Tab-separated table of C-alpha atoms and ligand atoms in Angstrom:
chain	number	residue	atom	x	y	z
R	11	MET	CA	21.136	22.563	8.503
R	12	LEU	CA	20.361	23.180	12.082
R	13	GLN	CA	21.642	19.744	12.904
R	14	ASP	CA	20.767	18.956	16.458
R	15	ASN	CA	20.680	22.518	17.624
R	16	LEU	CA	16.926	22.589	17.750
R	17	THR	CA	16.781	19.791	20.247
R	18	VAL	CA	16.331	21.901	23.326
R	19	GLU	CA	15.363	25.128	21.702
R	20	SER	CA	12.380	27.285	22.408
R	21	ALA	CA	10.716	28.679	19.361
R	22	ILE	CA	7.984	31.022	18.264
R	23	LEU	CA	6.017	30.695	15.076
R	24	ILE	CA	5.219	33.567	12.782
R	25	GLY	CA	2.585	33.524	10.072
R	26	VAL	CA	1.040	36.162	7.877
R	27	VAL	CA	-2.523	36.395	6.635
R	28	THR	CA	-2.856	38.037	3.255
R	29	LEU	CA	-6.034	39.566	1.904
R	30	SER	CA	-6.832	36.472	-0.098
R	31	GLN	CA	-6.495	34.072	2.832
R	32	ASP	CA	-8.759	33.481	5.758
R	33	LEU	CA	-7.512	33.266	9.305
R	34	ARG	CA	-8.791	29.722	9.823
R	35	MET	CA	-6.574	28.475	7.035
R	36	VAL	CA	-3.484	30.223	8.383
R	37	LEU	CA	-4.166	28.742	11.821
R	38	ASP	CA	-4.224	25.280	10.259
R	39	TYR	CA	-0.943	26.073	8.519
R	40	LEU	CA	0.572	27.103	11.830
R	41	ASP	CA	-0.626	23.841	13.399
R	42	GLU	CA	1.279	22.048	10.716
R	43	LEU	CA	4.315	24.284	11.232
R	44	GLU	CA	4.201	23.514	14.937
R	45	PHE	CA	4.140	19.821	14.141
R	46	LEU	CA	7.145	20.318	11.887
R	47	ALA	CA	8.953	22.312	14.597
R	48	GLU	CA	8.277	19.598	17.159
R	49	THR	CA	9.447	16.955	14.747
R	50	ALA	CA	12.690	18.932	14.462
R	51	GLY	CA	12.936	18.953	18.251
R	52	ALA	CA	11.900	22.509	19.174
R	53	THR	CA	9.348	23.561	21.771
R	54	VAL	CA	6.889	26.124	20.514
R	55	MET	CA	6.160	28.840	23.083
R	56	ASN	CA	3.923	31.195	21.148
R	57	ARG	CA	2.544	32.203	17.760
R	58	PHE	CA	2.389	35.596	16.105
R	59	ILE	CA	0.136	36.359	13.190
R	60	GLN	CA	0.045	39.518	11.164
R	61	ARG	CA	-2.505	40.598	8.628
R	62	ILE	CA	-0.779	42.228	5.706
R	63	ASP	CA	-2.010	43.728	2.470
R	64	SER	CA	1.322	43.320	0.800
R	65	GLN	CA	4.603	41.779	1.869
R	66	ASN	CA	7.251	44.077	3.226
R	67	PRO	CA	10.149	43.259	0.879
R	68	GLY	CA	12.720	44.018	3.558
R	69	THR	CA	11.338	42.095	6.527
R	70	LEU	CA	8.109	40.384	5.345
R	71	ILE	CA	6.199	41.669	8.386
R	72	GLY	CA	5.853	45.277	9.547
R	73	LYS	CA	8.068	47.224	11.923
R	74	GLY	CA	5.574	47.261	14.780
R	75	LYS	CA	5.073	43.502	14.699
R	76	LEU	CA	8.802	42.981	14.518
R	77	GLU	CA	9.293	45.061	17.656
R	78	GLU	CA	6.518	43.155	19.456
R	79	ILE	CA	8.248	39.888	18.589
R	80	ARG	CA	11.653	41.222	19.629
R	81	LEU	CA	10.333	42.150	23.063
R	82	TYR	CA	8.627	38.838	23.535
R	83	ALA	CA	11.696	36.911	22.434
R	84	GLU	CA	13.848	38.842	24.828
R	85	GLU	CA	11.543	38.488	27.817
R	86	ASN	CA	11.010	34.798	27.246
R	87	ASP	CA	14.469	33.808	26.211
R	88	ILE	CA	13.394	32.505	22.818
R	89	ASP	CA	16.101	30.837	20.751
R	90	ILE	CA	14.582	30.703	17.359
R	91	LEU	CA	11.911	32.312	15.174
R	92	ILE	CA	10.203	30.075	12.672
R	93	PHE	CA	8.381	31.662	9.733
R	94	ASP	CA	5.712	29.737	7.866
R	95	ASP	CA	6.521	31.674	4.725
R	96	ASP	CA	9.728	31.380	2.812
R	97	LEU	CA	12.022	34.312	3.379
R	98	SER	CA	14.324	35.845	0.815
R	99	PRO	CA	18.005	35.915	1.785
R	100	THR	CA	17.653	39.675	2.454
R	101	GLN	CA	14.564	39.255	4.622
R	102	LEU	CA	16.265	36.544	6.616
R	103	ARG	CA	19.270	38.713	7.279
R	104	ASN	CA	17.250	41.823	8.120
R	105	ILE	CA	14.961	40.046	10.551
R	106	GLU	CA	17.890	38.439	12.274
R	107	GLN	CA	19.585	41.747	12.659
R	108	ALA	CA	16.443	43.395	13.982
R	109	ILE	CA	15.651	40.702	16.528
R	110	GLY	CA	19.012	39.203	17.346
R	111	ARG	CA	17.718	35.624	17.243
R	112	ARG	CA	18.129	32.831	14.816
R	113	VAL	CA	15.526	32.856	12.061
R	114	VAL	CA	14.403	29.798	10.167
R	115	ASP	CA	11.875	29.639	7.381
R	116	ARG	CA	9.666	26.761	6.421
R	117	THR	CA	12.015	25.416	3.779
R	118	ASN	CA	14.955	25.444	6.153
R	119	LEU	CA	12.914	23.645	8.793
R	120	ILE	CA	11.841	20.925	6.372
R	121	LEU	CA	15.416	20.525	5.148
R	122	ASP	CA	16.550	20.175	8.751
R	123	ILE	CA	14.052	17.408	9.399
R	124	PHE	CA	15.045	15.628	6.225
R	125	ALA	CA	18.701	15.852	7.238
R	126	LYS	CA	17.930	14.208	10.555
R	127	ARG	CA	15.751	11.542	9.027
R	128	ALA	CA	18.069	10.534	6.234
R	129	GLN	CA	19.266	7.018	6.986
R	130	THR	CA	20.824	5.592	3.865
R	131	ALA	CA	23.803	7.037	2.039
R	132	TYR	CA	21.456	7.643	-0.842
R	133	ALA	CA	19.002	9.769	1.151
R	134	LYS	CA	21.889	11.634	2.742
R	135	VAL	CA	23.340	12.623	-0.608
R	136	GLN	CA	19.955	13.865	-1.768
R	137	VAL	CA	19.400	15.919	1.376
R	138	GLU	CA	22.891	17.363	1.342
R	139	LEU	CA	22.450	18.485	-2.235
R	140	ALA	CA	19.166	20.184	-1.359
R	141	GLN	CA	20.800	21.885	1.625
R	142	TYR	CA	23.646	23.309	-0.403
R	143	LEU	CA	21.280	24.518	-3.105
R	144	TYR	CA	19.350	26.318	-0.398
R	145	LEU	CA	22.487	27.655	1.234
R	146	LEU	CA	24.229	29.056	-1.818
R	147	PRO	CA	22.219	32.273	-2.265
R	148	ARG	CA	22.120	32.806	1.490
R	149	LEU	CA	25.810	32.559	2.254
R	150	ALA	CA	26.402	36.222	2.907
R	151	GLY	CA	23.713	36.277	5.588
R	152	MET	CA	24.943	33.074	7.146
R	153	TRP	CA	28.322	34.559	7.861
R	154	SER	CA	26.965	37.282	10.087
R	155	HIS	CA	25.355	34.423	12.012
R	156	LEU	CA	28.456	32.455	12.460
R	157	GLU	CA	30.391	35.367	13.717
R	158	ARG	CA	27.838	36.049	16.405
R	159	GLN	CA	27.006	32.566	17.341
R	160	ARG	CA	29.317	29.769	16.409
R	161	GLY	CA	27.659	26.651	15.158
R	162	GLY	CA	24.289	28.360	14.768
R	163	ILE	CA	23.292	27.146	11.386
R	164	GLY	CA	25.262	24.202	10.200
R	165	LEU	CA	27.776	25.287	7.646
R	166	ARG	CA	29.601	22.031	7.978
R	167	GLY	CA	31.820	22.008	4.925
R	168	PRO	CA	33.753	25.204	4.379
R	169	GLY	CA	35.962	26.801	6.978
R	170	GLU	CA	37.362	29.761	5.031
R	171	ARG	CA	36.453	33.277	5.820
R	172	GLU	CA	35.847	34.545	2.340
R	173	ILE	CA	32.347	34.110	1.091
R	174	GLU	CA	33.565	33.812	-2.487
R	175	THR	CA	35.828	30.939	-1.577
R	176	ASP	CA	32.938	29.281	0.167
R	177	ARG	CA	30.717	29.731	-2.835
R	178	ARG	CA	33.309	28.043	-4.970
R	179	ILE	CA	33.687	25.167	-2.570
R	180	ILE	CA	29.955	24.722	-2.298
R	181	ARG	CA	29.544	24.777	-6.057
R	182	GLN	CA	32.185	22.088	-6.347
R	183	ARG	CA	30.473	20.061	-3.674
R	184	ILE	CA	27.143	20.440	-5.465
R	185	GLY	CA	28.780	19.194	-8.657
R	186	LYS	CA	30.213	16.190	-6.829
R	187	LEU	CA	26.903	15.371	-5.160
R	188	ARG	CA	25.083	15.554	-8.484
R	189	GLU	CA	27.593	13.114	-9.935
R	190	ASP	CA	27.188	10.770	-6.980
R	191	LEU	CA	23.441	10.906	-7.424
R	192	LYS	CA	23.739	10.031	-11.085
R	193	LYS	CA	25.715	6.924	-10.215
R	194	ILE	CA	23.236	5.881	-7.570
R	195	ASP	CA	20.405	6.514	-10.024
R	196	LEU	CA	21.959	4.133	-12.492
R	197	GLN	CA	22.257	1.438	-9.839
R	198	MET	CA	18.672	1.961	-8.731
R	199	ASN	CA	17.431	1.855	-12.317
R	200	THR	CA	19.152	-1.458	-12.865
R	201	GLN	CA	17.717	-2.780	-9.628
R	202	ARG	CA	14.244	-1.737	-10.622
R	203	GLN	CA	14.592	-3.288	-14.053
R	204	ASN	CA	15.655	-6.562	-12.519
R	205	ARG	CA	12.439	-6.878	-10.629
R	206	GLY	CA	10.708	-8.673	-13.451
R	207	LYS	CA	7.136	-8.488	-14.484
R	208	MET	CA	5.389	-7.847	-11.242
R	209	VAL	CA	2.871	-5.033	-11.166
R	210	ARG	CA	4.097	-2.126	-9.068
R	211	VAL	CA	1.898	-0.294	-6.622
R	212	ALA	CA	3.058	2.838	-4.788
R	213	LEU	CA	1.626	4.244	-1.581
R	214	VAL	CA	1.511	8.001	-1.976
R	215	GLY	CA	-0.027	10.756	0.102
R	216	TYR	CA	0.453	13.645	2.437
R	217	THR	CA	2.848	13.120	5.305
R	218	ASN	CA	1.562	11.354	8.438
R	219	VAL	CA	-1.559	9.885	6.851
R	220	GLY	CA	-0.684	6.240	7.542
R	221	LYS	CA	1.244	5.072	4.480
R	222	SER	CA	3.904	3.206	6.442
R	223	THR	CA	1.311	1.708	8.770
R	224	LEU	CA	-0.494	0.331	5.727
R	225	MET	CA	2.742	-0.917	4.236
R	226	ASN	CA	3.392	-2.869	7.416
R	227	LEU	CA	-0.121	-4.182	7.479
R	228	LEU	CA	-0.179	-5.343	3.876
R	229	SER	CA	3.360	-6.650	3.637
R	230	LYS	CA	3.964	-7.709	7.218
R	231	SER	CA	7.199	-5.752	7.143
R	232	GLU	CA	8.566	-3.438	9.770
R	233	VAL	CA	8.705	0.006	8.220
R	234	PHE	CA	9.215	2.748	10.748
R	235	ALA	CA	5.855	4.456	11.414
R	236	GLU	CA	5.311	7.120	14.009
R	237	ASN	CA	3.328	10.210	14.698
R	238	LYS	CA	5.907	12.534	13.237
R	239	LEU	CA	6.268	14.178	9.899
R	240	PHE	CA	8.529	12.426	7.435
R	241	ALA	CA	9.269	9.389	9.561
R	242	THR	CA	10.349	7.612	6.388
R	243	LEU	CA	12.517	9.199	3.733
R	244	ASP	CA	13.665	6.243	1.752
R	245	THR	CA	11.433	4.259	-0.479
R	246	THR	CA	10.865	0.738	0.760
R	247	THR	CA	9.629	-1.900	-1.639
R	248	ARG	CA	8.184	-5.254	-0.622
R	249	LYS	CA	6.631	-8.147	-2.411
R	250	VAL	CA	3.035	-8.605	-1.374
R	251	VAL	CA	0.840	-11.562	-2.279
R	252	ILE	CA	-2.930	-11.325	-2.227
R	253	GLY	CA	-4.684	-14.535	-3.214
R	254	ASN	CA	-2.327	-16.052	-5.773
R	255	LEU	CA	-1.318	-12.661	-7.081
R	256	PRO	CA	2.082	-11.223	-6.218
R	257	PHE	CA	2.883	-7.554	-6.755
R	258	LEU	CA	5.380	-4.996	-5.499
R	259	LEU	CA	4.300	-2.411	-2.971
R	260	SER	CA	6.405	0.694	-2.279
R	261	ASP	CA	6.175	3.068	0.637
R	262	THR	CA	7.334	6.518	-0.441
R	263	VAL	CA	8.208	9.811	1.175
R	264	GLY	CA	5.156	11.884	2.071
R	265	PHE	CA	4.238	15.122	0.360
R	266	ILE	CA	3.570	18.375	2.142
R	267	ARG	CA	2.313	21.852	1.351
R	268	LYS	CA	5.101	23.934	-0.175
R	269	LEU	CA	7.574	21.081	-0.337
R	270	PRO	CA	10.847	22.906	-0.979
R	271	HIS	CA	11.605	22.739	-4.678
R	272	HIS	CA	15.246	21.878	-3.944
R	273	LEU	CA	13.986	18.779	-2.233
R	274	VAL	CA	11.680	17.842	-5.057
R	275	GLU	CA	14.591	18.261	-7.438
R	276	SER	CA	17.087	16.276	-5.430
R	277	PHE	CA	14.550	13.614	-4.448
R	278	LYS	CA	13.646	12.991	-8.057
R	279	SER	CA	15.251	9.569	-7.986
R	280	THR	CA	13.453	8.519	-4.815
R	281	LEU	CA	10.289	9.647	-6.510
R	282	ASP	CA	11.109	7.546	-9.584
R	283	GLU	CA	9.477	4.739	-7.699
R	284	VAL	CA	6.227	6.672	-7.905
R	285	ARG	CA	6.827	7.597	-11.512
R	286	GLU	CA	7.407	4.016	-12.574
R	287	SER	CA	4.562	2.442	-10.670
R	288	ASP	CA	1.498	1.026	-12.383
R	289	LEU	CA	-1.033	1.933	-9.723
R	290	LEU	CA	-1.081	4.581	-7.017
R	291	LEU	CA	-2.661	4.042	-3.649
R	292	HIS	CA	-3.373	7.614	-2.603
R	293	VAL	CA	-3.744	7.532	1.174
R	294	VAL	CA	-5.755	10.314	2.857
R	295	ASP	CA	-6.116	11.065	6.571
R	296	ILE	CA	-9.832	11.654	6.792
R	297	SER	CA	-9.594	12.767	10.417
R	298	HIS	CA	-7.491	15.789	9.434
R	299	PRO	CA	-9.490	19.020	9.107
R	300	GLY	CA	-7.531	19.974	6.006
R	301	PHE	CA	-7.745	16.616	4.261
R	302	GLU	CA	-9.338	18.042	1.120
R	303	GLU	CA	-6.566	20.575	0.679
R	304	GLN	CA	-4.065	17.785	1.290
R	305	ILE	CA	-5.630	15.739	-1.496
R	306	GLY	CA	-5.182	18.762	-3.755
R	307	ILE	CA	-1.529	19.160	-2.795
R	308	VAL	CA	-0.810	15.495	-3.410
R	309	ASN	CA	-2.541	15.644	-6.793
R	310	GLN	CA	-0.573	18.741	-7.725
R	311	THR	CA	2.719	17.108	-6.718
R	312	LEU	CA	1.772	14.001	-8.702
R	313	SER	CA	1.084	16.087	-11.729
R	314	ASP	CA	4.448	17.867	-11.265
R	315	LEU	CA	5.977	14.405	-11.361
R	316	HIS	CA	4.022	13.656	-14.552
R	317	CYS	CA	2.022	10.979	-12.773
R	318	ALA	CA	-1.404	12.530	-13.064
R	319	ASP	CA	-2.596	9.920	-15.575
R	320	LYS	CA	-1.823	6.847	-13.529
R	321	PRO	CA	-4.655	4.720	-12.177
R	322	VAL	CA	-5.374	5.666	-8.564
R	323	ILE	CA	-7.208	4.146	-5.653
R	324	LEU	CA	-8.269	6.847	-3.217
R	325	LEU	CA	-7.892	5.360	0.210
R	326	PHE	CA	-9.424	7.249	3.113
R	327	ASN	CA	-7.649	6.153	6.266
R	328	LYS	CA	-8.164	6.860	9.993
R	329	MET	CA	-11.938	6.528	9.836
R	330	ASP	CA	-11.746	5.555	13.525
R	331	ALA	CA	-10.530	9.057	14.358
R	332	PHE	CA	-13.118	10.870	12.272
R	333	SER	CA	-15.391	13.083	14.310
R	334	TYR	CA	-18.199	15.436	13.471
R	335	VAL	CA	-20.648	17.719	15.200
R	336	PRO	CA	-24.220	17.104	14.027
R	337	LYS	CA	-26.025	20.340	13.275
R	338	ASP	CA	-29.063	21.358	15.319
R	339	GLU	CA	-32.210	20.906	13.326
R	340	ASP	CA	-33.190	24.542	13.825
R	341	ASP	CA	-29.727	25.816	12.978
R	342	LEU	CA	-30.191	27.382	9.574
R	343	THR	CA	-26.625	28.492	8.946
R	344	PRO	CA	-24.881	26.528	6.212
R	345	GLY	CA	-23.110	23.384	7.376
R	346	THR	CA	-19.327	23.386	7.663
R	347	ARG	CA	-16.860	20.576	7.299
R	348	GLU	CA	-17.371	19.772	11.008
R	349	ASN	CA	-21.062	19.103	10.465
R	350	ILE	CA	-20.673	16.432	7.826
R	351	SER	CA	-21.056	12.834	8.898
R	352	LEU	CA	-18.718	10.122	7.726
R	353	GLU	CA	-21.548	8.571	5.792
R	354	ASP	CA	-22.312	11.777	3.895
R	355	LEU	CA	-18.654	12.253	3.235
R	356	MET	CA	-18.318	8.747	1.861
R	357	ASN	CA	-21.327	9.186	-0.370
R	358	SER	CA	-20.176	12.491	-1.760
R	359	TRP	CA	-16.645	11.280	-2.467
R	360	MET	CA	-17.800	8.058	-4.056
R	361	ALA	CA	-20.191	10.047	-6.225
R	362	LYS	CA	-17.806	12.716	-7.399
R	363	ASN	CA	-14.751	10.546	-7.894
R	364	ASN	CA	-13.932	8.581	-10.988
R	365	ASN	CA	-11.323	6.555	-9.160
R	366	PRO	CA	-12.244	3.725	-6.828
R	367	CYS	CA	-12.541	4.959	-3.227
R	368	ILE	CA	-12.324	2.997	-0.043
R	369	PHE	CA	-12.646	3.955	3.619
R	370	ILE	CA	-10.568	2.114	6.173
R	371	SER	CA	-8.800	2.286	9.496
R	372	ALA	CA	-5.317	0.829	9.310
R	373	LYS	CA	-5.020	1.099	13.061
R	374	GLN	CA	-8.187	-0.770	13.937
R	375	ARG	CA	-8.015	-2.948	10.842
R	376	THR	CA	-11.413	-1.891	9.637
R	377	ASN	CA	-12.216	-2.793	6.030
R	378	ILE	CA	-8.799	-4.263	5.324
R	379	GLU	CA	-10.321	-7.297	3.612
R	380	ALA	CA	-12.268	-5.032	1.294
R	381	LEU	CA	-9.076	-3.139	0.551
R	382	LYS	CA	-7.313	-6.361	-0.318
R	383	GLU	CA	-10.120	-7.348	-2.646
R	384	LEU	CA	-10.016	-4.002	-4.355
R	385	LEU	CA	-6.245	-4.190	-4.730
R	386	TYR	CA	-6.480	-7.707	-6.049
R	387	ALA	CA	-8.985	-6.694	-8.698
R	388	GLN	CA	-7.006	-3.649	-9.812
R	389	VAL	CA	-3.626	-5.370	-9.895
R	390	ARG	CA	-5.093	-8.340	-11.712
R	391	GLU	CA	-6.598	-6.121	-14.347
R	392	ILE	CA	-3.271	-4.368	-14.969
R	393	HIS	CA	-1.497	-7.697	-15.040
R	394	THR	CA	-3.811	-9.401	-17.484
R	395	THR	CA	-3.878	-6.382	-19.778
R	396	ARG	CA	-0.131	-6.419	-19.900
R	397	TYR	CA	0.552	-10.151	-19.996
R	398	PRO	CA	-2.544	-11.731	-21.482
R	399	TYR	CA	-0.944	-15.189	-21.712
R	400	ASN	CA	0.790	-15.254	-18.412
R	401	ASP	CA	-0.584	-16.535	-15.168
R	402	PHE	CA	0.880	-15.483	-11.888
R	403	LEU	CA	3.841	-17.804	-11.651
R	404	TYR	CA	7.239	-16.259	-12.098
W	11	GDP	P1	3.041	8.109	6.996
W	11	GDP	O1	3.801	9.353	7.299
W	11	GDP	O2	1.962	8.365	5.964
W	11	GDP	O3	3.898	6.932	6.634
W	11	GDP	O4	2.223	7.740	8.324
W	11	GDP	P2	2.531	6.630	9.430
W	11	GDP	O5	2.184	5.271	8.924
W	11	GDP	O6	3.895	6.847	9.981
W	11	GDP	O7	1.422	7.009	10.503
W	11	GDP	C1	1.344	8.285	11.072
W	11	GDP	C2	0.574	8.209	12.366
W	11	GDP	O8	-0.798	7.913	12.113
W	11	GDP	C3	1.069	7.113	13.314
W	11	GDP	O9	1.018	7.610	14.621
W	11	GDP	C4	0.062	6.000	13.105
W	11	GDP	O10	-0.073	5.177	14.237
W	11	GDP	C5	-1.223	6.782	12.870
W	11	GDP	N1	-2.224	6.037	12.130
W	11	GDP	C6	-2.042	5.269	11.027
W	11	GDP	N2	-3.209	4.696	10.631
W	11	GDP	C7	-4.152	5.121	11.503
W	11	GDP	C8	-5.569	4.890	11.620
W	11	GDP	O11	-6.207	4.167	10.861
W	11	GDP	N3	-6.196	5.534	12.647
W	11	GDP	C9	-5.544	6.332	13.529
W	11	GDP	N4	-6.255	6.897	14.499
W	11	GDP	N5	-4.223	6.564	13.451
W	11	GDP	C10	-3.531	5.966	12.460
W	12	MG	MG1	5.962	6.908	6.399
């Protein structure tokens, strides 16, 4: 939605801490938001955090904080304010009017990144649909934007002045996009059905954990992997052979905290790959301080996709980047996440998890053979349960 406008823009981040949250957590969220902002091309100049007991329905944050931000934005020539929380159409409009800068919430930022990352016609249709669904209730506010600042937020399609006309056009466009998606879905379904009897394995996980790196490693393909969020939007599927056993491996779009529901809805077909797979390889970045929360978010998203019952291998990646601070022997305060050694972590996860777990480094190729053995065993079991009389020749 912002198209390339963010490229050279300076931004500030704004987060709120509610009574039920602790500051540490919100700081981690803002780290992630900063990563998202950078991925979209903005430079983050500062962060503002407000503690609130209850949300201000009109502007989310309080008047005083708003004024503080306005002053800062003015003095430092800030282009854009990025909120970690989703803003209602009214809040968005009010804050913009109060501060006189462009305001983007988390959903809008994620949609913007998706729009830039979409490569195939298929991904583009899905993103465009999500963008219009997001835009529709916010049209009135967008117009005040456009009048002040042409080309601010990308309202590519409609050119008319009347909001009602625009709504109609957008609704029509949404209808058309949904139809297009249905057609593509049919094609994809047929393609998937033509793949024969091979067992299907899907790499799933939070964004930036190393899924595409692993895909490349296991399938010797060249899937785009980089230290950015959502480097890959489209699902890539490759045939992989371990021993004499061929199976299909898919690299899928990463999940993230508060993934906009419009995106989940319009990416349903991309996520079909996950839904139709026989085995999930849930990749975790063990070097990330919030990895446990990320596991929770991925599991929640999987259960939203009705995939909670699928067999899973929990794959802890980036063990090379894991660091910890051993606790002093005479330090009697309870240990925190930073004080836990990799070994303890491995033991506790292996003990509490019913699914097979494995710890690897895709980058340094640590434990890749063990991973292959584990995959072989799991895929073979699925295969022989399903086709008891078949060996692996197709
Ligand atoms: P995806 O978003 O899950 O597909 O993640 P990518 O495969 O694109 O990787 C994200 C970033 O993590 C890239 O910069 C990778 O080089 C890096 N990465 C992947 N595996 C490892 C690993 O084992 N150790 C370290 N330190 N970095 C890794
Ligand atoms: Mg990827």
